């Protein structure tokens, strides 16, 4: 049956058809739906792991046990999982193991723009790159075949436009190959004496994969006009075809590690000018140059930065630009903001008011860096807030300790905040850590995590007690506060910053968008009391605006959280109870 | 046929994904090759959100470039202005006249431009601007703005009404189907 399918869903479909029995992942845009869609198949065990490293390790365990397995993550997740990745390349696998990674050129929802192909090259594992949903289905299946034939984990790389693009897919049936677990100490126990003989096996495997790359239909030549030959991959291929049609010849690489040298050389010999079109890093281009080929255009004309488009390619390849019109007025930007009723708002307002230096983390709360709160001064990677506050305070001593906090969400804390907290507990900086416990993984669209008490399918699961965990690590000061209560937030934050020992503040209130959270009646403005002082505007709530010097509340957005009522000194905000 | 492009623009949370899902489904049923491109995650949360729908004999790029869209369907007036450069010369804008202040306007750093619909028309662009929110409320739910807009958009295609109704049934949950049928009709008649 023909179906319009999201790239991530198509990839999940491919994993299913290939007989995948086990998927573990940590959510991360644009990869999240791979696992969510796979979970619709009851035949596949699916879970959210605390982080990508654990996800990859559990998938490895399932592969050893003899079941085809997979793990999924966004590009920065591969950094977290790099440790198991680089060594499982040495041990190889038992049943097929597929690592799904989704890059985000253009940084629609990411903190950097790294190119995952570097990891595939460095870890010496094959990488396949689908350019649309149908290819995602097919490559997931081929990835399993390759994984078992060449005894290697296989990376399948998506990008935002493939992950979140829908295109037409034809589906097939599921077959489930299963293997026996076999004890094999020299293969699986990577102590130096065993690892040394494995390294040549890895190199020999790459040689064999290079031969495979020469003939696989994943890499294909589409001959058109021979004056121009373009080597390309992933969505860049789509832009090339859109702009050039048959006015050039194309070598489309579906396998980007290892690269097929003979195929590339033969293609180059058949065209007058050779051009490489690839998003982000010049990996194919540099390879061509290292082979001694003349690349007539590559990163000298196509940027290293941002995602591509047909607009860019038409301009560079043909010097063509389409006419368009704009309005003359400046169009104000519309950045994402913390939602009306977001429980994070009260804490960030309090921190901002007290001029606290806030070292932030990855999640919805990063939005507090924007106007009007400007309350986050650092955001690096998952869990970094806690390590950074420790270093910051060790470097500055009491001067830092009295006015600096780390802040991160419940899921990010479970992901990689705990080890940072262990550092504070062990090496004793007098640091204050705030965990925003909103009972969900918010930014990626409400996934469960180890603190919510439910698993990926929404069934009851183990629930980690954050207070007990922090106390067990040696924190005597663990305080829970309701972030909707501004006075209490103010008291607790000042008290814990002043305290002579490290503390953890847990700001607990479920995300207002959760279906289980019932909105309160919206707050109304009492016009005669409103002085237009804009105090309520300081919290940056998107439901509040000023019209004719009076505050106005949009009742469709307002959740009745009541934080603005606490901001008003003139009793101009009221709520039916 | 040449590939056709539609841009659906709105504010995160307005329901633009359902609109693209319905259009994608409908166009696929009509035998076209279709690609739909969405953005999830950070780009939502009240931010500017855009979805691309492209269809034709064979569609390559999943996104729409500058000056390429045949139609710009906008859930909010400022978003219509923001995505106007993506409209083909000779293309049409179908937009809700609702105004939602973005944060720079809320904080007073910038002003929301006045008379945007007229200013877009002054640029020689065919614009079909109407109040979808009140029609959605009339239909029974302010959330049906997306379906009101689709009702209006149906005039720009040659498909018979049953094709639209079938697509509505396929993507709208059964319990709100009647509200959405009404919203679609009100949009069509607006």
Short mmCIF file of C-alpha atoms in Angstrom, two decimals, chain A residues 70-472:
data_model
loop_
_atom_site.label_atom_id
_atom_site.label_comp_id
_atom_site.label_asym_id
_atom_site.label_seq_id
_atom_site.Cartn_x
_atom_site.Cartn_y
_atom_site.Cartn_z
CA UNK A 70 18.60 -0.55 17.35
CA UNK A 71 19.19 2.66 19.21
CA UNK A 72 18.23 6.17 18.10
CA UNK A 73 19.45 9.64 18.96
CA UNK A 74 20.12 13.11 17.63
CA UNK A 75 23.58 14.09 16.42
CA UNK A 76 24.84 15.32 19.80
CA UNK A 77 23.62 12.05 21.33
CA UNK A 78 26.36 10.25 19.41
CA UNK A 79 28.90 12.25 21.42
CA UNK A 80 27.41 10.83 24.61
CA UNK A 81 27.38 7.32 23.13
CA UNK A 82 30.78 7.60 21.45
CA UNK A 83 32.47 5.47 24.09
CA UNK A 84 30.54 2.24 23.44
CA UNK A 85 30.38 3.04 19.70
CA UNK A 86 34.12 3.19 19.12
CA UNK A 87 34.76 -0.12 20.86
CA UNK A 88 31.73 -2.06 19.60
CA UNK A 89 33.26 -1.40 16.21
CA UNK A 90 36.06 -3.70 17.48
CA UNK A 91 33.91 -6.43 18.99
CA UNK A 92 31.38 -6.44 16.20
CA UNK A 93 27.89 -7.71 16.96
CA UNK A 94 25.93 -10.93 17.11
CA UNK A 95 22.47 -10.13 15.70
CA UNK A 96 22.27 -6.98 13.57
CA UNK A 97 22.69 -3.65 15.34
CA UNK A 98 21.57 -0.36 13.77
CA UNK A 99 22.43 3.05 15.20
CA UNK A 100 20.04 5.74 14.00
CA UNK A 101 21.35 9.28 14.20
CA UNK A 102 19.57 12.44 13.07
CA UNK A 103 21.61 15.54 12.27
CA UNK A 104 20.17 19.03 12.37
CA UNK A 105 21.78 21.25 9.72
CA UNK A 106 20.46 24.75 10.24
CA UNK A 107 20.06 24.03 13.97
CA UNK A 108 16.26 24.12 13.99
CA UNK A 109 16.36 22.61 17.45
CA UNK A 110 19.97 22.01 18.46
CA UNK A 111 22.95 23.59 20.16
CA UNK A 112 25.44 22.85 17.41
CA UNK A 113 25.62 21.80 13.77
CA UNK A 114 28.06 18.87 13.91
CA UNK A 115 28.21 16.35 11.08
CA UNK A 116 27.76 12.75 12.28
CA UNK A 117 29.72 11.40 9.33
CA UNK A 118 32.86 12.27 11.31
CA UNK A 119 31.83 9.73 13.96
CA UNK A 120 31.24 6.99 11.39
CA UNK A 121 34.68 7.59 9.90
CA UNK A 122 36.42 7.80 13.28
CA UNK A 123 34.66 4.74 14.72
CA UNK A 124 35.18 2.83 11.46
CA UNK A 125 31.58 1.80 11.02
CA UNK A 126 29.55 1.92 7.81
CA UNK A 127 27.05 4.76 7.39
CA UNK A 128 23.95 4.83 5.17
CA UNK A 129 22.09 8.04 4.36
CA UNK A 130 18.52 7.92 3.04
CA UNK A 131 17.33 10.94 1.06
CA UNK A 132 13.58 10.34 1.55
CA UNK A 133 11.11 8.10 3.39
CA UNK A 134 11.18 5.19 0.89
CA UNK A 135 14.94 5.06 1.14
CA UNK A 136 14.64 5.15 4.94
CA UNK A 137 12.60 1.92 4.82
CA UNK A 138 14.99 0.23 2.41
CA UNK A 139 18.20 1.36 4.08
CA UNK A 140 17.04 0.24 7.53
CA UNK A 141 16.65 -3.24 6.07
CA UNK A 142 19.94 -3.16 4.19
CA UNK A 143 21.65 -1.87 7.34
CA UNK A 144 20.68 -5.05 9.20
CA UNK A 145 21.88 -7.24 6.35
CA UNK A 146 25.22 -5.40 6.27
CA UNK A 147 25.53 -5.46 10.04
CA UNK A 148 25.33 -9.24 10.14
CA UNK A 149 27.29 -9.93 6.97
CA UNK A 150 30.19 -7.68 8.00
CA UNK A 151 29.90 -8.16 11.77
CA UNK A 152 29.63 -4.44 12.54
CA UNK A 153 27.19 -1.95 13.97
CA UNK A 154 25.78 0.16 11.12
CA UNK A 155 24.89 3.84 11.40
CA UNK A 156 21.89 5.19 9.50
CA UNK A 157 22.06 8.96 9.34
CA UNK A 158 18.97 11.11 8.92
CA UNK A 159 18.74 14.89 8.92
CA UNK A 160 15.88 17.24 9.81
CA UNK A 161 14.48 17.35 6.27
CA UNK A 162 14.45 13.56 5.96
CA UNK A 163 13.28 12.92 9.55
CA UNK A 164 10.49 15.48 9.43
CA UNK A 165 9.64 15.24 5.76
CA UNK A 166 6.77 13.07 4.59
CA UNK A 167 7.02 11.28 1.29
CA UNK A 168 5.44 8.29 -0.38
CA UNK A 169 6.34 4.83 0.89
CA UNK A 170 5.47 1.31 -0.11
CA UNK A 171 5.60 -1.06 2.81
CA UNK A 172 6.51 -4.75 2.99
CA UNK A 173 6.24 -7.72 5.34
CA UNK A 174 8.24 -8.42 8.51
CA UNK A 175 10.75 -11.23 8.79
CA UNK A 176 12.60 -11.99 12.02
CA UNK A 177 16.02 -13.63 11.80
CA UNK A 178 17.26 -14.65 15.27
CA UNK A 179 20.72 -15.83 16.37
CA UNK A 180 21.94 -17.84 19.34
CA UNK A 181 24.06 -16.20 22.02
CA UNK A 182 27.52 -17.75 21.90
CA UNK A 183 30.18 -17.16 24.55
CA UNK A 184 33.23 -15.72 22.78
CA UNK A 185 35.68 -14.06 25.16
CA UNK A 186 38.34 -12.99 22.59
CA UNK A 187 35.64 -11.26 20.53
CA UNK A 188 33.66 -9.54 23.24
CA UNK A 189 36.08 -8.86 26.11
CA UNK A 190 38.07 -5.82 25.02
CA UNK A 191 41.14 -6.09 27.25
CA UNK A 192 44.36 -5.08 25.44
CA UNK A 193 45.35 -8.65 24.53
CA UNK A 194 41.99 -9.24 22.90
CA UNK A 195 41.57 -5.76 21.44
CA UNK A 196 44.93 -5.83 19.62
CA UNK A 197 43.93 -8.71 17.32
CA UNK A 198 40.51 -7.12 16.80
CA UNK A 199 41.93 -3.91 15.33
CA UNK A 200 43.24 -5.58 12.13
CA UNK A 201 39.84 -7.26 11.80
CA UNK A 202 38.24 -3.79 11.84
CA UNK A 203 40.62 -2.55 9.15
CA UNK A 204 40.05 -5.65 7.00
CA UNK A 205 36.30 -5.19 7.40
CA UNK A 206 36.57 -1.60 6.15
CA UNK A 207 38.44 -2.90 3.10
CA UNK A 208 35.64 -5.36 2.35
CA UNK A 209 33.05 -2.64 2.92
CA UNK A 210 34.88 -0.43 0.42
CA UNK A 211 34.45 -3.19 -2.16
CA UNK A 212 30.77 -3.47 -1.26
CA UNK A 213 30.41 0.32 -1.65
CA UNK A 214 31.66 0.06 -5.27
CA UNK A 215 28.76 -2.12 -6.39
CA UNK A 216 25.88 -1.54 -3.99
CA UNK A 217 22.76 -0.02 -5.55
CA UNK A 218 22.76 2.36 -2.54
CA UNK A 219 25.29 4.34 -4.57
CA UNK A 220 23.97 5.12 -8.02
CA UNK A 221 24.95 7.05 -11.10
CA UNK A 222 22.30 8.99 -13.02
CA UNK A 223 23.89 10.13 -16.26
CA UNK A 224 22.56 13.30 -17.87
CA UNK A 225 24.52 16.11 -19.47
CA UNK A 226 28.20 15.20 -19.07
CA UNK A 227 29.48 18.76 -18.99
CA UNK A 228 28.72 18.82 -15.28
CA UNK A 229 29.01 15.93 -12.82
CA UNK A 230 27.73 16.33 -9.27
CA UNK A 231 28.55 14.00 -6.38
CA UNK A 232 25.95 14.38 -3.66
CA UNK A 233 24.00 12.63 -0.90
CA UNK A 234 20.96 12.88 1.42
CA UNK A 235 18.67 15.88 0.86
CA UNK A 236 21.34 17.67 -1.14
CA UNK A 237 20.55 15.11 -3.87
CA UNK A 238 16.93 16.29 -3.89
CA UNK A 239 17.97 19.93 -4.30
CA UNK A 240 20.38 18.99 -7.11
CA UNK A 241 17.64 17.11 -9.00
CA UNK A 242 15.14 19.90 -8.38
CA UNK A 243 17.43 22.56 -9.82
CA UNK A 244 19.38 20.66 -12.51
CA UNK A 245 17.07 17.85 -13.64
CA UNK A 246 18.88 16.10 -16.52
CA UNK A 247 21.18 19.08 -17.16
CA UNK A 248 23.93 17.34 -15.23
CA UNK A 249 25.10 13.86 -14.28
CA UNK A 250 24.76 12.77 -10.68
CA UNK A 251 26.56 10.29 -8.46
CA UNK A 252 24.21 9.84 -5.53
CA UNK A 253 25.89 8.28 -2.52
CA UNK A 254 23.54 6.37 -0.23
CA UNK A 255 26.53 4.98 1.65
CA UNK A 256 28.82 7.75 2.87
CA UNK A 257 31.25 5.61 4.85
CA UNK A 258 33.31 4.05 3.40
CA UNK A 259 33.31 5.91 0.08
CA UNK A 260 33.54 4.03 -3.26
CA UNK A 261 36.81 5.29 -4.74
CA UNK A 262 36.62 3.48 -8.07
CA UNK A 263 33.02 4.53 -8.64
CA UNK A 264 33.93 8.14 -7.86
CA UNK A 265 36.97 7.99 -10.15
CA UNK A 266 34.98 6.47 -13.03
CA UNK A 267 32.26 9.07 -12.60
CA UNK A 268 34.79 11.91 -12.50
CA UNK A 269 36.37 10.60 -15.73
CA UNK A 270 33.05 10.78 -17.56
CA UNK A 271 32.26 14.43 -16.81
CA UNK A 272 33.92 17.71 -17.77
CA UNK A 273 33.49 19.50 -14.44
CA UNK A 274 33.26 17.76 -11.07
CA UNK A 275 31.25 19.41 -8.29
CA UNK A 276 30.50 18.10 -4.80
CA UNK A 277 27.27 19.20 -3.11
CA UNK A 278 27.11 18.17 0.56
CA UNK A 279 25.65 19.90 3.61
CA UNK A 280 27.96 20.82 6.49
CA UNK A 281 31.43 19.25 6.32
CA UNK A 282 33.48 18.73 3.11
CA UNK A 283 33.89 15.00 3.71
CA UNK A 284 33.21 13.68 0.20
CA UNK A 285 35.04 16.66 -1.29
CA UNK A 286 38.18 16.19 0.82
CA UNK A 287 38.15 12.49 -0.01
CA UNK A 288 38.00 13.29 -3.74
CA UNK A 289 40.88 15.74 -3.40
CA UNK A 290 42.91 13.23 -1.40
CA UNK A 291 42.36 10.78 -4.29
CA UNK A 292 43.98 13.37 -6.55
CA UNK A 293 40.80 14.37 -8.34
CA UNK A 294 40.15 17.95 -9.36
CA UNK A 295 37.02 19.24 -7.65
CA UNK A 296 35.87 22.27 -9.61
CA UNK A 297 33.44 23.46 -6.95
CA UNK A 298 32.75 22.42 -3.38
CA UNK A 299 32.96 24.29 -0.12
CA UNK A 300 34.48 27.27 -1.94
CA UNK A 301 30.96 28.04 -3.21
CA UNK A 302 28.62 25.93 -1.04
CA UNK A 303 28.71 27.02 2.61
CA UNK A 304 29.95 24.88 5.51
CA UNK A 305 27.21 26.48 7.55
CA UNK A 306 23.42 25.97 7.59
CA UNK A 307 21.20 23.66 5.58
CA UNK A 308 20.92 23.88 1.80
CA UNK A 309 17.89 24.63 -0.37
CA UNK A 310 17.03 24.69 -4.05
CA UNK A 311 17.23 28.50 -3.77
CA UNK A 312 20.89 28.26 -2.77
CA UNK A 313 21.73 25.67 -5.43
CA UNK A 314 19.98 27.58 -8.22
CA UNK A 315 21.96 30.67 -7.32
CA UNK A 316 25.33 28.91 -7.11
CA UNK A 317 24.96 26.45 -10.00
CA UNK A 318 22.95 28.56 -12.45
CA UNK A 319 23.15 32.13 -11.17
CA UNK A 320 19.36 32.14 -11.05
CA UNK A 321 17.21 33.86 -8.46
CA UNK A 322 13.42 33.88 -8.44
CA UNK A 323 11.67 37.22 -8.04
CA UNK A 324 9.64 37.80 -4.89
CA UNK A 325 8.04 40.61 -2.90
CA UNK A 326 8.30 41.70 0.72
CA UNK A 327 6.36 44.15 2.86
CA UNK A 328 8.17 47.41 3.65
CA UNK A 329 7.55 47.33 7.41
CA UNK A 330 10.03 45.47 9.58
CA UNK A 331 8.46 42.12 10.50
CA UNK A 332 9.09 41.41 14.20
CA UNK A 333 10.69 38.02 14.84
CA UNK A 334 8.59 35.43 16.64
CA UNK A 335 10.96 33.39 18.77
CA UNK A 336 9.65 30.39 20.69
CA UNK A 337 8.78 31.33 24.29
CA UNK A 338 7.90 29.56 27.52
CA UNK A 339 4.21 28.71 27.28
CA UNK A 340 1.52 30.52 29.25
CA UNK A 341 1.31 28.69 32.57
CA UNK A 342 4.80 27.18 32.21
CA UNK A 343 5.94 26.22 35.72
CA UNK A 344 9.52 27.28 34.91
CA UNK A 345 8.54 30.95 34.70
CA UNK A 346 8.23 31.67 38.46
CA UNK A 347 11.70 30.31 39.19
CA UNK A 348 13.36 32.29 36.40
CA UNK A 349 11.58 35.48 37.38
CA UNK A 350 12.84 35.00 40.96
CA UNK A 351 16.40 34.29 39.81
CA UNK A 352 16.35 37.30 37.49
CA UNK A 353 14.96 39.57 40.23
CA UNK A 354 17.71 38.46 42.63
CA UNK A 355 20.39 38.94 39.95
CA UNK A 356 21.54 35.35 40.34
CA UNK A 357 24.05 34.00 37.81
CA UNK A 358 22.24 31.04 36.21
CA UNK A 359 24.19 28.28 34.47
CA UNK A 360 21.58 26.57 32.34
CA UNK A 361 21.10 23.34 30.48
CA UNK A 362 19.25 21.71 27.58
CA UNK A 363 15.45 21.84 27.63
CA UNK A 364 12.46 24.19 27.39
CA UNK A 365 13.96 26.31 30.18
CA UNK A 366 16.69 27.46 27.78
CA UNK A 367 13.94 29.78 26.53
CA UNK A 368 14.46 31.82 29.74
CA UNK A 369 17.57 33.25 28.05
CA UNK A 370 15.28 35.34 25.83
CA UNK A 371 13.50 38.63 26.56
CA UNK A 372 12.23 39.75 28.96
CA UNK A 373 13.73 37.37 31.55
CA UNK A 374 17.30 37.08 30.18
CA UNK A 375 17.78 34.67 33.06
CA UNK A 376 20.14 32.02 31.64
CA UNK A 377 23.79 32.78 31.11
CA UNK A 378 25.12 29.43 29.90
CA UNK A 379 23.83 26.46 27.91
CA UNK A 380 26.32 23.92 26.62
CA UNK A 381 25.17 20.31 26.59
CA UNK A 382 23.05 17.86 28.56
CA UNK A 383 23.91 18.06 32.28
CA UNK A 384 26.68 20.63 31.89
CA UNK A 385 25.02 23.12 34.24
CA UNK A 386 25.99 21.12 37.32
CA UNK A 387 29.60 20.48 36.35
CA UNK A 388 29.92 24.12 35.36
CA UNK A 389 28.52 25.50 38.62
CA UNK A 390 30.99 23.37 40.56
CA UNK A 391 33.93 24.68 38.54
CA UNK A 392 32.59 28.23 38.63
CA UNK A 393 32.29 28.14 42.41
CA UNK A 394 35.64 26.44 42.97
CA UNK A 395 37.23 29.16 40.83
CA UNK A 396 35.45 32.09 42.49
CA UNK A 397 34.95 30.74 45.99
CA UNK A 398 32.33 32.36 48.17
CA UNK A 399 31.82 35.18 45.69
CA UNK A 400 30.42 32.64 43.22
CA UNK A 401 28.71 30.38 45.71
CA UNK A 402 26.46 33.12 47.10
CA UNK A 403 24.93 34.10 43.77
CA UNK A 404 25.30 31.27 41.27
CA UNK A 405 23.00 28.32 40.56
CA UNK A 406 22.85 25.43 38.10
CA UNK A 407 19.42 24.76 36.64
CA UNK A 408 18.15 21.80 34.64
CA UNK A 409 15.06 19.66 34.13
CA UNK A 410 14.19 16.27 35.58
CA UNK A 411 14.97 14.36 32.39
CA UNK A 412 18.23 16.22 31.74
CA UNK A 413 19.21 15.56 35.36
CA UNK A 414 18.69 11.81 34.86
CA UNK A 415 20.50 11.99 31.50
CA UNK A 416 23.81 13.32 32.80
CA UNK A 417 23.24 15.63 35.74
CA UNK A 418 23.77 12.95 38.36
CA UNK A 419 27.49 12.55 37.72
CA UNK A 420 27.97 16.32 38.06
CA UNK A 421 26.05 16.22 41.32
CA UNK A 422 28.38 13.46 42.51
CA UNK A 423 31.29 15.82 41.86
CA UNK A 424 29.73 18.51 44.06
CA UNK A 425 29.03 15.95 46.78
CA UNK A 426 32.52 14.50 46.55
CA UNK A 427 34.69 17.56 46.03
CA UNK A 428 32.47 19.79 48.14
CA UNK A 429 31.77 23.05 46.39
CA UNK A 430 29.05 24.98 48.18
CA UNK A 431 26.87 24.93 45.07
CA UNK A 432 23.12 25.29 44.62
CA UNK A 433 21.42 23.12 42.01
CA UNK A 434 17.82 23.66 40.93
CA UNK A 435 16.00 20.73 39.33
CA UNK A 436 12.90 21.85 37.45
CA UNK A 437 10.77 18.75 37.89
CA UNK A 438 7.88 19.12 35.46
CA UNK A 439 7.21 15.35 35.31
CA UNK A 440 8.11 15.03 31.63
CA UNK A 441 10.68 15.58 28.91
CA UNK A 442 9.08 18.75 27.59
CA UNK A 443 10.94 20.20 24.64
CA UNK A 444 10.97 17.01 22.59
CA UNK A 445 7.21 16.62 22.98
CA UNK A 446 6.44 14.93 26.32
CA UNK A 447 8.37 11.72 26.68
CA UNK A 448 8.46 9.74 29.91
CA UNK A 449 11.71 9.47 31.88
CA UNK A 450 12.99 7.61 34.95
CA UNK A 451 11.39 10.13 37.33
CA UNK A 452 7.85 10.04 35.89
CA UNK A 453 6.80 6.54 36.94
CA UNK A 454 5.74 5.52 33.44
CA UNK A 455 7.51 3.84 30.53
CA UNK A 456 7.55 4.76 26.82
CA UNK A 457 4.19 3.08 26.23
CA UNK A 458 2.65 4.93 29.19
CA UNK A 459 2.50 1.82 31.38
CA UNK A 460 3.43 2.02 35.08
CA UNK A 461 7.20 1.71 35.54
CA UNK A 462 9.95 2.26 38.09
CA UNK A 463 10.08 5.80 39.50
CA UNK A 464 13.25 7.36 40.81
CA UNK A 465 12.75 9.52 43.90
CA UNK A 466 14.78 12.68 43.26
CA UNK A 467 14.85 13.79 46.91
CA UNK A 468 16.01 10.38 48.15
CA UNK A 469 18.61 10.19 45.38
CA UNK A 470 20.10 13.60 46.25
CA UNK A 471 20.11 12.77 49.97
CA UNK A 472 21.80 9.44 49.26
#
